[in-house]
Amino acid sequence: MLNRNAEALFWVGRYMERAENHARLIDVHYHLQHEDSKLSASIADTDGIGKWGAIVEALGSMPAYERHYEQYSELNVLKYVTLDRDHPNSLVACVNHARGNLRTLREKVPSELWDVVNAFYLWLRDKKPEDWIQESPHHFFQRIKEWAALFQGIAQSVMPRENEWHFIECGRYLERAENTLRILRSASGVFPEEEGGASAYPYLQAVLKSVSGYQAFRRYYADGMSVAAIIEFLVLHPAFPRSLHFSLQALDDHLQGIAFQDAQLKAAHTKIIRQTSKLIAEVSCLEREELLLDTDGFLITDLLASCQQLGHGFAQTFFRRGEASA
């Protein structure tokens, strides 16, 4: 398989997962801000950017936002992170990038994948923030997640388990690992100091709902709702499909499934597998106490940097730079 095709497939997986996960990240902030008045007041002026600026900060795009908007208002922020075509990681831009990459592969992948991504983009392109903010932002983000799930379901159902499949899934799980860490990092700054109090519950519940993990969490932890338990669940749980451990293990499985004939490429392939296995081992050795003591988020930030290094290693191993939209 040509490396430009591999890169395009990898980024199709990443961009579709990114659109879904950004919807989740935005939704959790929306929950945190509207769950009750005390919560809204507590984060209303974080670092002087206001509660809506926290969403832009979580996505790492504050300088770009401030070049285009004068203030952090609800309408401006939600427009920027969802429908602003000048923002390369807005929801509409992510879906458009996935669509552009998939267009170059229409002879390589089932036509159903193109149909759903194209329909997703056309649906999203026609939306206006003034309309869905008035109607229900939560419903809008739920529809984003449903479109992404439709894409994933079709891919699972019809794609042959060959290199093309594995590259899409590698992109998906690497993106998922990074975004789970971003959700934890963005939420950790607003966790209440007294987590056992009744006021803590909306914060904790919102984080779990942002990854559709509330019911799964309750199955394993019952009423043990705490910051430590949630971080342990989202980082270390081997069976929850949005935990860091599960995502990295799935990434490793799909890396192992990629097959090459070229000896030099096989050696590079083995190196990236070793890099992934090393990160899995580091995560597996983490203790709950280590995660709980990470009050400043340094450990989560380091794990995120390690995932990003995997992305760089993936590009150096498999791709020719500049040939696919990334």
JSON list of C-alpha atoms in Angstrom, two decimals, residues 94-303:
[
{"chain": "A", "resi": 94, "resn": "CYS", "atom": "CA", "xyz": [-12.40, 17.83, 11.14]},
{"chain": "A", "resi": 95, "resn": "VAL", "atom": "CA", "xyz": [-15.23, 16.23, 9.17]},
{"chain": "A", "resi": 96, "resn": "ASN", "atom": "CA", "xyz": [-14.20, 18.14, 6.05]},
{"chain": "A", "resi": 97, "resn": "HIS", "atom": "CA", "xyz": [-10.58, 16.94, 6.41]},
{"chain": "A", "resi": 98, "resn": "ALA", "atom": "CA", "xyz": [-11.78, 13.34, 6.81]},
{"chain": "A", "resi": 99, "resn": "ARG", "atom": "CA", "xyz": [-14.00, 13.78, 3.76]},
{"chain": "A", "resi": 100, "resn": "GLY", "atom": "CA", "xyz": [-11.13, 15.21, 1.70]},
{"chain": "A", "resi": 101, "resn": "ASN", "atom": "CA", "xyz": [-8.82, 12.33, 2.59]},
{"chain": "A", "resi": 102, "resn": "LEU", "atom": "CA", "xyz": [-11.51, 9.76, 1.94]},
{"chain": "A", "resi": 103, "resn": "ARG", "atom": "CA", "xyz": [-12.25, 11.25, -1.47]},
{"chain": "A", "resi": 104, "resn": "THR", "atom": "CA", "xyz": [-8.74, 10.28, -2.60]},
{"chain": "A", "resi": 105, "resn": "LEU", "atom": "CA", "xyz": [-9.39, 6.69, -1.48]},
{"chain": "A", "resi": 106, "resn": "ARG", "atom": "CA", "xyz": [-12.79, 5.98, -2.97]},
{"chain": "A", "resi": 107, "resn": "GLU", "atom": "CA", "xyz": [-11.42, 3.09, -5.02]},
{"chain": "A", "resi": 108, "resn": "LYS", "atom": "CA", "xyz": [-9.67, 1.63, -1.96]},
{"chain": "A", "resi": 109, "resn": "VAL", "atom": "CA", "xyz": [-12.46, 1.57, 0.63]},
{"chain": "A", "resi": 110, "resn": "PRO", "atom": "CA", "xyz": [-16.16, 0.55, 0.63]},
{"chain": "A", "resi": 111, "resn": "SER", "atom": "CA", "xyz": [-18.46, 3.18, -0.87]},
{"chain": "A", "resi": 112, "resn": "GLU", "atom": "CA", "xyz": [-20.59, 3.18, 2.28]},
{"chain": "A", "resi": 113, "resn": "LEU", "atom": "CA", "xyz": [-17.79, 4.96, 4.16]},
{"chain": "A", "resi": 114, "resn": "TRP", "atom": "CA", "xyz": [-17.75, 7.81, 1.67]},
{"chain": "A", "resi": 115, "resn": "ASP", "atom": "CA", "xyz": [-21.55, 8.05, 1.75]},
{"chain": "A", "resi": 116, "resn": "VAL", "atom": "CA", "xyz": [-21.74, 8.49, 5.52]},
{"chain": "A", "resi": 117, "resn": "VAL", "atom": "CA", "xyz": [-18.83, 10.97, 5.79]},
{"chain": "A", "resi": 118, "resn": "ASN", "atom": "CA", "xyz": [-20.16, 13.03, 2.89]},
{"chain": "A", "resi": 119, "resn": "ALA", "atom": "CA", "xyz": [-23.68, 13.07, 4.37]},
{"chain": "A", "resi": 120, "resn": "PHE", "atom": "CA", "xyz": [-22.25, 13.99, 7.80]},
{"chain": "A", "resi": 121, "resn": "TYR", "atom": "CA", "xyz": [-20.38, 16.94, 6.31]},
{"chain": "A", "resi": 122, "resn": "LEU", "atom": "CA", "xyz": [-23.38, 18.20, 4.32]},
{"chain": "A", "resi": 123, "resn": "TRP", "atom": "CA", "xyz": [-25.58, 18.00, 7.44]},
{"chain": "A", "resi": 124, "resn": "LEU", "atom": "CA", "xyz": [-23.04, 19.83, 9.60]},
{"chain": "A", "resi": 125, "resn": "ARG", "atom": "CA", "xyz": [-22.20, 22.44, 6.96]},
{"chain": "A", "resi": 126, "resn": "ASP", "atom": "CA", "xyz": [-25.77, 23.76, 6.96]},
{"chain": "A", "resi": 127, "resn": "LYS", "atom": "CA", "xyz": [-26.01, 24.21, 10.73]},
{"chain": "A", "resi": 128, "resn": "LYS", "atom": "CA", "xyz": [-25.98, 27.65, 12.33]},
{"chain": "A", "resi": 129, "resn": "PRO", "atom": "CA", "xyz": [-24.94, 28.12, 15.98]},
{"chain": "A", "resi": 130, "resn": "GLU", "atom": "CA", "xyz": [-27.80, 30.53, 16.69]},
{"chain": "A", "resi": 131, "resn": "ASP", "atom": "CA", "xyz": [-30.28, 27.77, 15.87]},
{"chain": "A", "resi": 132, "resn": "TRP", "atom": "CA", "xyz": [-28.91, 24.80, 17.82]},
{"chain": "A", "resi": 133, "resn": "ILE", "atom": "CA", "xyz": [-27.91, 26.90, 20.84]},
{"chain": "A", "resi": 134, "resn": "GLN", "atom": "CA", "xyz": [-31.52, 27.97, 21.21]},
{"chain": "A", "resi": 135, "resn": "GLU", "atom": "CA", "xyz": [-32.83, 24.46, 20.54]},
{"chain": "A", "resi": 136, "resn": "SER", "atom": "CA", "xyz": [-30.45, 22.28, 22.58]},
{"chain": "A", "resi": 137, "resn": "PRO", "atom": "CA", "xyz": [-26.62, 22.23, 22.43]},
{"chain": "A", "resi": 138, "resn": "HIS", "atom": "CA", "xyz": [-26.63, 18.84, 24.13]},
{"chain": "A", "resi": 139, "resn": "HIS", "atom": "CA", "xyz": [-28.89, 17.41, 21.40]},
{"chain": "A", "resi": 140, "resn": "PHE", "atom": "CA", "xyz": [-26.62, 18.86, 18.71]},
{"chain": "A", "resi": 141, "resn": "PHE", "atom": "CA", "xyz": [-23.51, 17.26, 20.21]},
{"chain": "A", "resi": 142, "resn": "GLN", "atom": "CA", "xyz": [-25.41, 14.00, 20.63]},
{"chain": "A", "resi": 143, "resn": "ARG", "atom": "CA", "xyz": [-26.11, 14.00, 16.89]},
{"chain": "A", "resi": 144, "resn": "ILE", "atom": "CA", "xyz": [-22.38, 14.52, 16.22]},
{"chain": "A", "resi": 145, "resn": "LYS", "atom": "CA", "xyz": [-21.63, 11.43, 18.28]},
{"chain": "A", "resi": 146, "resn": "GLU", "atom": "CA", "xyz": [-24.31, 9.46, 16.45]},
{"chain": "A", "resi": 147, "resn": "TRP", "atom": "CA", "xyz": [-22.84, 10.37, 13.05]},
{"chain": "A", "resi": 148, "resn": "ALA", "atom": "CA", "xyz": [-19.39, 9.27, 14.23]},
{"chain": "A", "resi": 149, "resn": "ALA", "atom": "CA", "xyz": [-20.82, 6.03, 15.60]},
{"chain": "A", "resi": 150, "resn": "LEU", "atom": "CA", "xyz": [-22.51, 5.38, 12.24]},
{"chain": "A", "resi": 151, "resn": "PHE", "atom": "CA", "xyz": [-19.16, 5.75, 10.48]},
{"chain": "A", "resi": 152, "resn": "GLN", "atom": "CA", "xyz": [-17.47, 3.40, 12.94]},
{"chain": "A", "resi": 153, "resn": "GLY", "atom": "CA", "xyz": [-20.28, 0.85, 12.70]},
{"chain": "A", "resi": 154, "resn": "ILE", "atom": "CA", "xyz": [-20.13, 0.76, 8.91]},
{"chain": "A", "resi": 155, "resn": "ALA", "atom": "CA", "xyz": [-16.34, 0.45, 8.96]},
{"chain": "A", "resi": 156, "resn": "GLN", "atom": "CA", "xyz": [-16.60, -2.43, 11.44]},
{"chain": "A", "resi": 157, "resn": "SER", "atom": "CA", "xyz": [-19.21, -4.17, 9.32]},
{"chain": "A", "resi": 158, "resn": "VAL", "atom": "CA", "xyz": [-17.85, -3.96, 5.77]},
{"chain": "A", "resi": 159, "resn": "MET", "atom": "CA", "xyz": [-14.08, -3.35, 5.73]},
{"chain": "A", "resi": 160, "resn": "PRO", "atom": "CA", "xyz": [-11.78, -6.32, 5.07]},
{"chain": "A", "resi": 161, "resn": "ARG", "atom": "CA", "xyz": [-9.31, -6.80, 7.93]},
{"chain": "A", "resi": 162, "resn": "GLU", "atom": "CA", "xyz": [-6.32, -5.75, 5.85]},
{"chain": "A", "resi": 163, "resn": "ASN", "atom": "CA", "xyz": [-3.80, -2.89, 6.07]},
{"chain": "A", "resi": 164, "resn": "GLU", "atom": "CA", "xyz": [-6.41, -0.26, 5.13]},
{"chain": "A", "resi": 165, "resn": "TRP", "atom": "CA", "xyz": [-8.57, -1.28, 8.09]},
{"chain": "A", "resi": 166, "resn": "HIS", "atom": "CA", "xyz": [-5.65, -1.32, 10.51]},
{"chain": "A", "resi": 167, "resn": "PHE", "atom": "CA", "xyz": [-4.47, 2.18, 9.52]},
{"chain": "A", "resi": 168, "resn": "ILE", "atom": "CA", "xyz": [-7.93, 3.67, 10.11]},
{"chain": "A", "resi": 169, "resn": "GLU", "atom": "CA", "xyz": [-8.15, 1.95, 13.48]},
{"chain": "A", "resi": 170, "resn": "CYS", "atom": "CA", "xyz": [-4.62, 3.03, 14.48]},
{"chain": "A", "resi": 171, "resn": "GLY", "atom": "CA", "xyz": [-5.63, 6.64, 13.84]},
{"chain": "A", "resi": 172, "resn": "ARG", "atom": "CA", "xyz": [-8.87, 6.20, 15.74]},
{"chain": "A", "resi": 173, "resn": "TYR", "atom": "CA", "xyz": [-7.36, 4.69, 18.88]},
{"chain": "A", "resi": 174, "resn": "LEU", "atom": "CA", "xyz": [-4.39, 7.04, 19.05]},
{"chain": "A", "resi": 175, "resn": "GLU", "atom": "CA", "xyz": [-6.77, 9.99, 18.81]},
{"chain": "A", "resi": 176, "resn": "ARG", "atom": "CA", "xyz": [-9.04, 8.43, 21.43]},
{"chain": "A", "resi": 177, "resn": "ALA", "atom": "CA", "xyz": [-6.17, 7.96, 23.87]},
{"chain": "A", "resi": 178, "resn": "GLU", "atom": "CA", "xyz": [-5.12, 11.60, 23.49]},
{"chain": "A", "resi": 179, "resn": "ASN", "atom": "CA", "xyz": [-8.63, 12.93, 23.88]},
{"chain": "A", "resi": 180, "resn": "THR", "atom": "CA", "xyz": [-9.40, 10.92, 27.00]},
{"chain": "A", "resi": 181, "resn": "LEU", "atom": "CA", "xyz": [-6.31, 12.51, 28.53]},
{"chain": "A", "resi": 182, "resn": "ARG", "atom": "CA", "xyz": [-7.43, 15.96, 27.34]},
{"chain": "A", "resi": 183, "resn": "ILE", "atom": "CA", "xyz": [-10.83, 15.51, 28.98]},
{"chain": "A", "resi": 184, "resn": "LEU", "atom": "CA", "xyz": [-9.15, 14.54, 32.25]},
{"chain": "A", "resi": 185, "resn": "ARG", "atom": "CA", "xyz": [-6.73, 17.46, 32.02]},
{"chain": "A", "resi": 186, "resn": "SER", "atom": "CA", "xyz": [-9.43, 20.00, 31.24]},
{"chain": "A", "resi": 187, "resn": "ALA", "atom": "CA", "xyz": [-11.72, 18.77, 34.00]},
{"chain": "A", "resi": 188, "resn": "SER", "atom": "CA", "xyz": [-9.04, 18.43, 36.68]},
{"chain": "A", "resi": 189, "resn": "GLY", "atom": "CA", "xyz": [-8.77, 22.19, 37.06]},
{"chain": "A", "resi": 190, "resn": "VAL", "atom": "CA", "xyz": [-12.40, 22.49, 38.17]},
{"chain": "A", "resi": 191, "resn": "PHE", "atom": "CA", "xyz": [-12.68, 19.44, 40.42]},
{"chain": "A", "resi": 192, "resn": "PRO", "atom": "CA", "xyz": [-13.78, 20.58, 43.89]},
{"chain": "A", "resi": 193, "resn": "GLU", "atom": "CA", "xyz": [-11.28, 20.31, 46.70]},
{"chain": "A", "resi": 194, "resn": "GLU", "atom": "CA", "xyz": [-13.76, 18.50, 48.96]},
{"chain": "A", "resi": 195, "resn": "GLU", "atom": "CA", "xyz": [-14.72, 15.69, 46.63]},
{"chain": "A", "resi": 196, "resn": "GLY", "atom": "CA", "xyz": [-16.86, 13.91, 49.20]},
{"chain": "A", "resi": 197, "resn": "GLY", "atom": "CA", "xyz": [-19.42, 16.69, 49.44]},
{"chain": "A", "resi": 198, "resn": "ALA", "atom": "CA", "xyz": [-22.71, 16.83, 47.62]},
{"chain": "A", "resi": 199, "resn": "SER", "atom": "CA", "xyz": [-21.44, 19.70, 45.47]},
{"chain": "A", "resi": 200, "resn": "ALA", "atom": "CA", "xyz": [-18.83, 17.39, 43.94]},
{"chain": "A", "resi": 201, "resn": "TYR", "atom": "CA", "xyz": [-21.31, 15.03, 42.34]},
{"chain": "A", "resi": 202, "resn": "PRO", "atom": "CA", "xyz": [-22.21, 17.15, 39.25]},
{"chain": "A", "resi": 203, "resn": "TYR", "atom": "CA", "xyz": [-18.52, 17.57, 38.38]},
{"chain": "A", "resi": 204, "resn": "LEU", "atom": "CA", "xyz": [-17.80, 13.86, 38.64]},
{"chain": "A", "resi": 205, "resn": "GLN", "atom": "CA", "xyz": [-20.94, 12.78, 36.82]},
{"chain": "A", "resi": 206, "resn": "ALA", "atom": "CA", "xyz": [-20.30, 15.19, 33.95]},
{"chain": "A", "resi": 207, "resn": "VAL", "atom": "CA", "xyz": [-16.79, 13.86, 33.34]},
{"chain": "A", "resi": 208, "resn": "LEU", "atom": "CA", "xyz": [-18.07, 10.29, 33.12]},
{"chain": "A", "resi": 209, "resn": "LYS", "atom": "CA", "xyz": [-20.98, 11.24, 30.87]},
{"chain": "A", "resi": 210, "resn": "SER", "atom": "CA", "xyz": [-18.59, 13.01, 28.50]},
{"chain": "A", "resi": 211, "resn": "VAL", "atom": "CA", "xyz": [-17.09, 9.61, 27.64]},
{"chain": "A", "resi": 212, "resn": "SER", "atom": "CA", "xyz": [-20.38, 7.69, 27.96]},
{"chain": "A", "resi": 213, "resn": "GLY", "atom": "CA", "xyz": [-18.84, 5.96, 30.93]},
{"chain": "A", "resi": 214, "resn": "TYR", "atom": "CA", "xyz": [-21.28, 6.72, 33.75]},
{"chain": "A", "resi": 215, "resn": "GLN", "atom": "CA", "xyz": [-23.14, 3.41, 33.71]},
{"chain": "A", "resi": 216, "resn": "ALA", "atom": "CA", "xyz": [-19.98, 1.38, 33.16]},
{"chain": "A", "resi": 217, "resn": "PHE", "atom": "CA", "xyz": [-18.30, 3.18, 36.05]},
{"chain": "A", "resi": 218, "resn": "ARG", "atom": "CA", "xyz": [-21.22, 2.46, 38.38]},
{"chain": "A", "resi": 219, "resn": "ARG", "atom": "CA", "xyz": [-21.05, -1.21, 37.41]},
{"chain": "A", "resi": 220, "resn": "TYR", "atom": "CA", "xyz": [-17.48, -1.48, 38.68]},
{"chain": "A", "resi": 221, "resn": "TYR", "atom": "CA", "xyz": [-17.43, 1.13, 41.46]},
{"chain": "A", "resi": 222, "resn": "ALA", "atom": "CA", "xyz": [-21.09, 1.25, 42.57]},
{"chain": "A", "resi": 223, "resn": "ASP", "atom": "CA", "xyz": [-21.47, 4.37, 44.73]},
{"chain": "A", "resi": 224, "resn": "GLY", "atom": "CA", "xyz": [-17.74, 5.00, 45.07]},
{"chain": "A", "resi": 225, "resn": "MET", "atom": "CA", "xyz": [-17.88, 8.26, 43.13]},
{"chain": "A", "resi": 226, "resn": "SER", "atom": "CA", "xyz": [-14.58, 10.06, 43.68]},
{"chain": "A", "resi": 227, "resn": "VAL", "atom": "CA", "xyz": [-11.91, 11.87, 41.71]},
{"chain": "A", "resi": 228, "resn": "ALA", "atom": "CA", "xyz": [-9.43, 9.04, 42.36]},
{"chain": "A", "resi": 229, "resn": "ALA", "atom": "CA", "xyz": [-11.84, 6.35, 41.18]},
{"chain": "A", "resi": 230, "resn": "ILE", "atom": "CA", "xyz": [-12.76, 8.23, 38.00]},
{"chain": "A", "resi": 231, "resn": "ILE", "atom": "CA", "xyz": [-9.14, 8.91, 37.04]},
{"chain": "A", "resi": 232, "resn": "GLU", "atom": "CA", "xyz": [-8.27, 5.27, 37.74]},
{"chain": "A", "resi": 233, "resn": "PHE", "atom": "CA", "xyz": [-11.22, 4.13, 35.61]},
{"chain": "A", "resi": 234, "resn": "LEU", "atom": "CA", "xyz": [-10.40, 6.38, 32.64]},
{"chain": "A", "resi": 235, "resn": "VAL", "atom": "CA", "xyz": [-6.66, 5.72, 32.69]},
{"chain": "A", "resi": 236, "resn": "LEU", "atom": "CA", "xyz": [-6.21, 2.14, 33.84]},
{"chain": "A", "resi": 237, "resn": "HIS", "atom": "CA", "xyz": [-9.39, 0.15, 33.23]},
{"chain": "A", "resi": 238, "resn": "PRO", "atom": "CA", "xyz": [-8.62, -2.65, 30.71]},
{"chain": "A", "resi": 239, "resn": "ALA", "atom": "CA", "xyz": [-12.22, -3.26, 29.59]},
{"chain": "A", "resi": 240, "resn": "PHE", "atom": "CA", "xyz": [-13.70, 0.23, 29.16]},
{"chain": "A", "resi": 241, "resn": "PRO", "atom": "CA", "xyz": [-13.22, 1.15, 25.46]},
{"chain": "A", "resi": 242, "resn": "ARG", "atom": "CA", "xyz": [-12.40, 4.82, 26.13]},
{"chain": "A", "resi": 243, "resn": "SER", "atom": "CA", "xyz": [-9.83, 4.27, 28.84]},
{"chain": "A", "resi": 244, "resn": "LEU", "atom": "CA", "xyz": [-6.22, 5.09, 28.06]},
{"chain": "A", "resi": 245, "resn": "HIS", "atom": "CA", "xyz": [-5.12, 1.49, 28.72]},
{"chain": "A", "resi": 246, "resn": "PHE", "atom": "CA", "xyz": [-7.75, 0.00, 26.40]},
{"chain": "A", "resi": 247, "resn": "SER", "atom": "CA", "xyz": [-7.02, 2.51, 23.62]},
{"chain": "A", "resi": 248, "resn": "LEU", "atom": "CA", "xyz": [-3.28, 1.89, 23.72]},
{"chain": "A", "resi": 249, "resn": "GLN", "atom": "CA", "xyz": [-3.78, -1.87, 23.74]},
{"chain": "A", "resi": 250, "resn": "ALA", "atom": "CA", "xyz": [-6.12, -1.64, 20.73]},
{"chain": "A", "resi": 251, "resn": "LEU", "atom": "CA", "xyz": [-3.56, 0.59, 18.97]},
{"chain": "A", "resi": 252, "resn": "ASP", "atom": "CA", "xyz": [-0.90, -2.04, 19.60]},
{"chain": "A", "resi": 253, "resn": "ASP", "atom": "CA", "xyz": [-3.15, -4.82, 18.28]},
{"chain": "A", "resi": 254, "resn": "HIS", "atom": "CA", "xyz": [-3.77, -2.94, 15.02]},
{"chain": "A", "resi": 255, "resn": "LEU", "atom": "CA", "xyz": [-0.09, -2.06, 14.66]},
{"chain": "A", "resi": 256, "resn": "GLN", "atom": "CA", "xyz": [0.70, -5.76, 14.95]},
{"chain": "A", "resi": 257, "resn": "GLY", "atom": "CA", "xyz": [-1.86, -6.46, 12.22]},
{"chain": "A", "resi": 258, "resn": "ILE", "atom": "CA", "xyz": [-0.12, -4.25, 9.62]},
{"chain": "A", "resi": 259, "resn": "ALA", "atom": "CA", "xyz": [1.91, -6.42, 7.22]},
{"chain": "A", "resi": 260, "resn": "PHE", "atom": "CA", "xyz": [4.86, -5.37, 5.04]},
{"chain": "A", "resi": 261, "resn": "GLN", "atom": "CA", "xyz": [7.24, -7.14, 2.66]},
{"chain": "A", "resi": 262, "resn": "ASP", "atom": "CA", "xyz": [10.02, -4.53, 2.67]},
{"chain": "A", "resi": 263, "resn": "ALA", "atom": "CA", "xyz": [12.74, -5.44, 5.21]},
{"chain": "A", "resi": 264, "resn": "GLN", "atom": "CA", "xyz": [13.68, -1.82, 6.02]},
{"chain": "A", "resi": 265, "resn": "LEU", "atom": "CA", "xyz": [10.05, -0.89, 6.63]},
{"chain": "A", "resi": 266, "resn": "LYS", "atom": "CA", "xyz": [9.59, -3.98, 8.79]},
{"chain": "A", "resi": 267, "resn": "ALA", "atom": "CA", "xyz": [12.42, -2.79, 11.04]},
{"chain": "A", "resi": 268, "resn": "ALA", "atom": "CA", "xyz": [10.82, 0.65, 11.44]},
{"chain": "A", "resi": 269, "resn": "HIS", "atom": "CA", "xyz": [7.47, -1.03, 12.02]},
{"chain": "A", "resi": 270, "resn": "THR", "atom": "CA", "xyz": [8.96, -3.12, 14.82]},
{"chain": "A", "resi": 271, "resn": "LYS", "atom": "CA", "xyz": [10.42, 0.01, 16.42]},
{"chain": "A", "resi": 272, "resn": "ILE", "atom": "CA", "xyz": [7.05, 1.79, 16.64]},
{"chain": "A", "resi": 273, "resn": "ILE", "atom": "CA", "xyz": [5.50, -1.38, 18.08]},
{"chain": "A", "resi": 274, "resn": "ARG", "atom": "CA", "xyz": [8.19, -1.41, 20.79]},
{"chain": "A", "resi": 275, "resn": "GLN", "atom": "CA", "xyz": [7.52, 2.27, 21.52]},
{"chain": "A", "resi": 276, "resn": "THR", "atom": "CA", "xyz": [3.81, 1.54, 21.93]},
{"chain": "A", "resi": 277, "resn": "SER", "atom": "CA", "xyz": [4.47, -1.50, 24.12]},
{"chain": "A", "resi": 278, "resn": "LYS", "atom": "CA", "xyz": [6.74, 0.59, 26.35]},
{"chain": "A", "resi": 279, "resn": "LEU", "atom": "CA", "xyz": [4.00, 3.17, 26.91]},
{"chain": "A", "resi": 280, "resn": "ILE", "atom": "CA", "xyz": [1.47, 0.40, 27.65]},
{"chain": "A", "resi": 281, "resn": "ALA", "atom": "CA", "xyz": [3.86, -1.04, 30.24]},
{"chain": "A", "resi": 282, "resn": "GLU", "atom": "CA", "xyz": [4.30, 2.38, 31.86]},
{"chain": "A", "resi": 283, "resn": "VAL", "atom": "CA", "xyz": [0.54, 2.87, 32.09]},
{"chain": "A", "resi": 284, "resn": "SER", "atom": "CA", "xyz": [0.03, -0.66, 33.44]},
{"chain": "A", "resi": 285, "resn": "CYS", "atom": "CA", "xyz": [2.52, 0.02, 36.25]},
{"chain": "A", "resi": 286, "resn": "LEU", "atom": "CA", "xyz": [0.76, 3.18, 37.45]},
{"chain": "A", "resi": 287, "resn": "GLU", "atom": "CA", "xyz": [-0.82, 3.00, 40.88]},
{"chain": "A", "resi": 288, "resn": "ARG", "atom": "CA", "xyz": [-4.03, 4.70, 41.94]},
{"chain": "A", "resi": 289, "resn": "GLU", "atom": "CA", "xyz": [-2.09, 6.71, 44.52]},
{"chain": "A", "resi": 290, "resn": "GLU", "atom": "CA", "xyz": [0.18, 8.13, 41.83]},
{"chain": "A", "resi": 291, "resn": "LEU", "atom": "CA", "xyz": [-2.81, 9.36, 39.86]},
{"chain": "A", "resi": 292, "resn": "LEU", "atom": "CA", "xyz": [-4.44, 10.84, 42.94]},
{"chain": "A", "resi": 293, "resn": "LEU", "atom": "CA", "xyz": [-1.27, 12.69, 43.94]},
{"chain": "A", "resi": 294, "resn": "ASP", "atom": "CA", "xyz": [-1.06, 14.25, 40.47]},
{"chain": "A", "resi": 295, "resn": "THR", "atom": "CA", "xyz": [-2.97, 17.34, 41.61]},
{"chain": "A", "resi": 296, "resn": "ASP", "atom": "CA", "xyz": [-1.20, 19.63, 39.12]},
{"chain": "A", "resi": 297, "resn": "GLY", "atom": "CA", "xyz": [-1.87, 17.33, 36.16]},
{"chain": "A", "resi": 298, "resn": "PHE", "atom": "CA", "xyz": [1.81, 16.75, 35.38]},
{"chain": "A", "resi": 299, "resn": "LEU", "atom": "CA", "xyz": [1.38, 12.98, 35.02]},
{"chain": "A", "resi": 300, "resn": "ILE", "atom": "CA", "xyz": [-1.60, 13.36, 32.68]},
{"chain": "A", "resi": 301, "resn": "THR", "atom": "CA", "xyz": [0.35, 15.94, 30.66]},
{"chain": "A", "resi": 302, "resn": "ASP", "atom": "CA", "xyz": [3.34, 13.58, 30.40]},
{"chain": "A", "resi": 303, "resn": "LEU", "atom": "CA", "xyz": [1.10, 10.74, 29.22]}
]
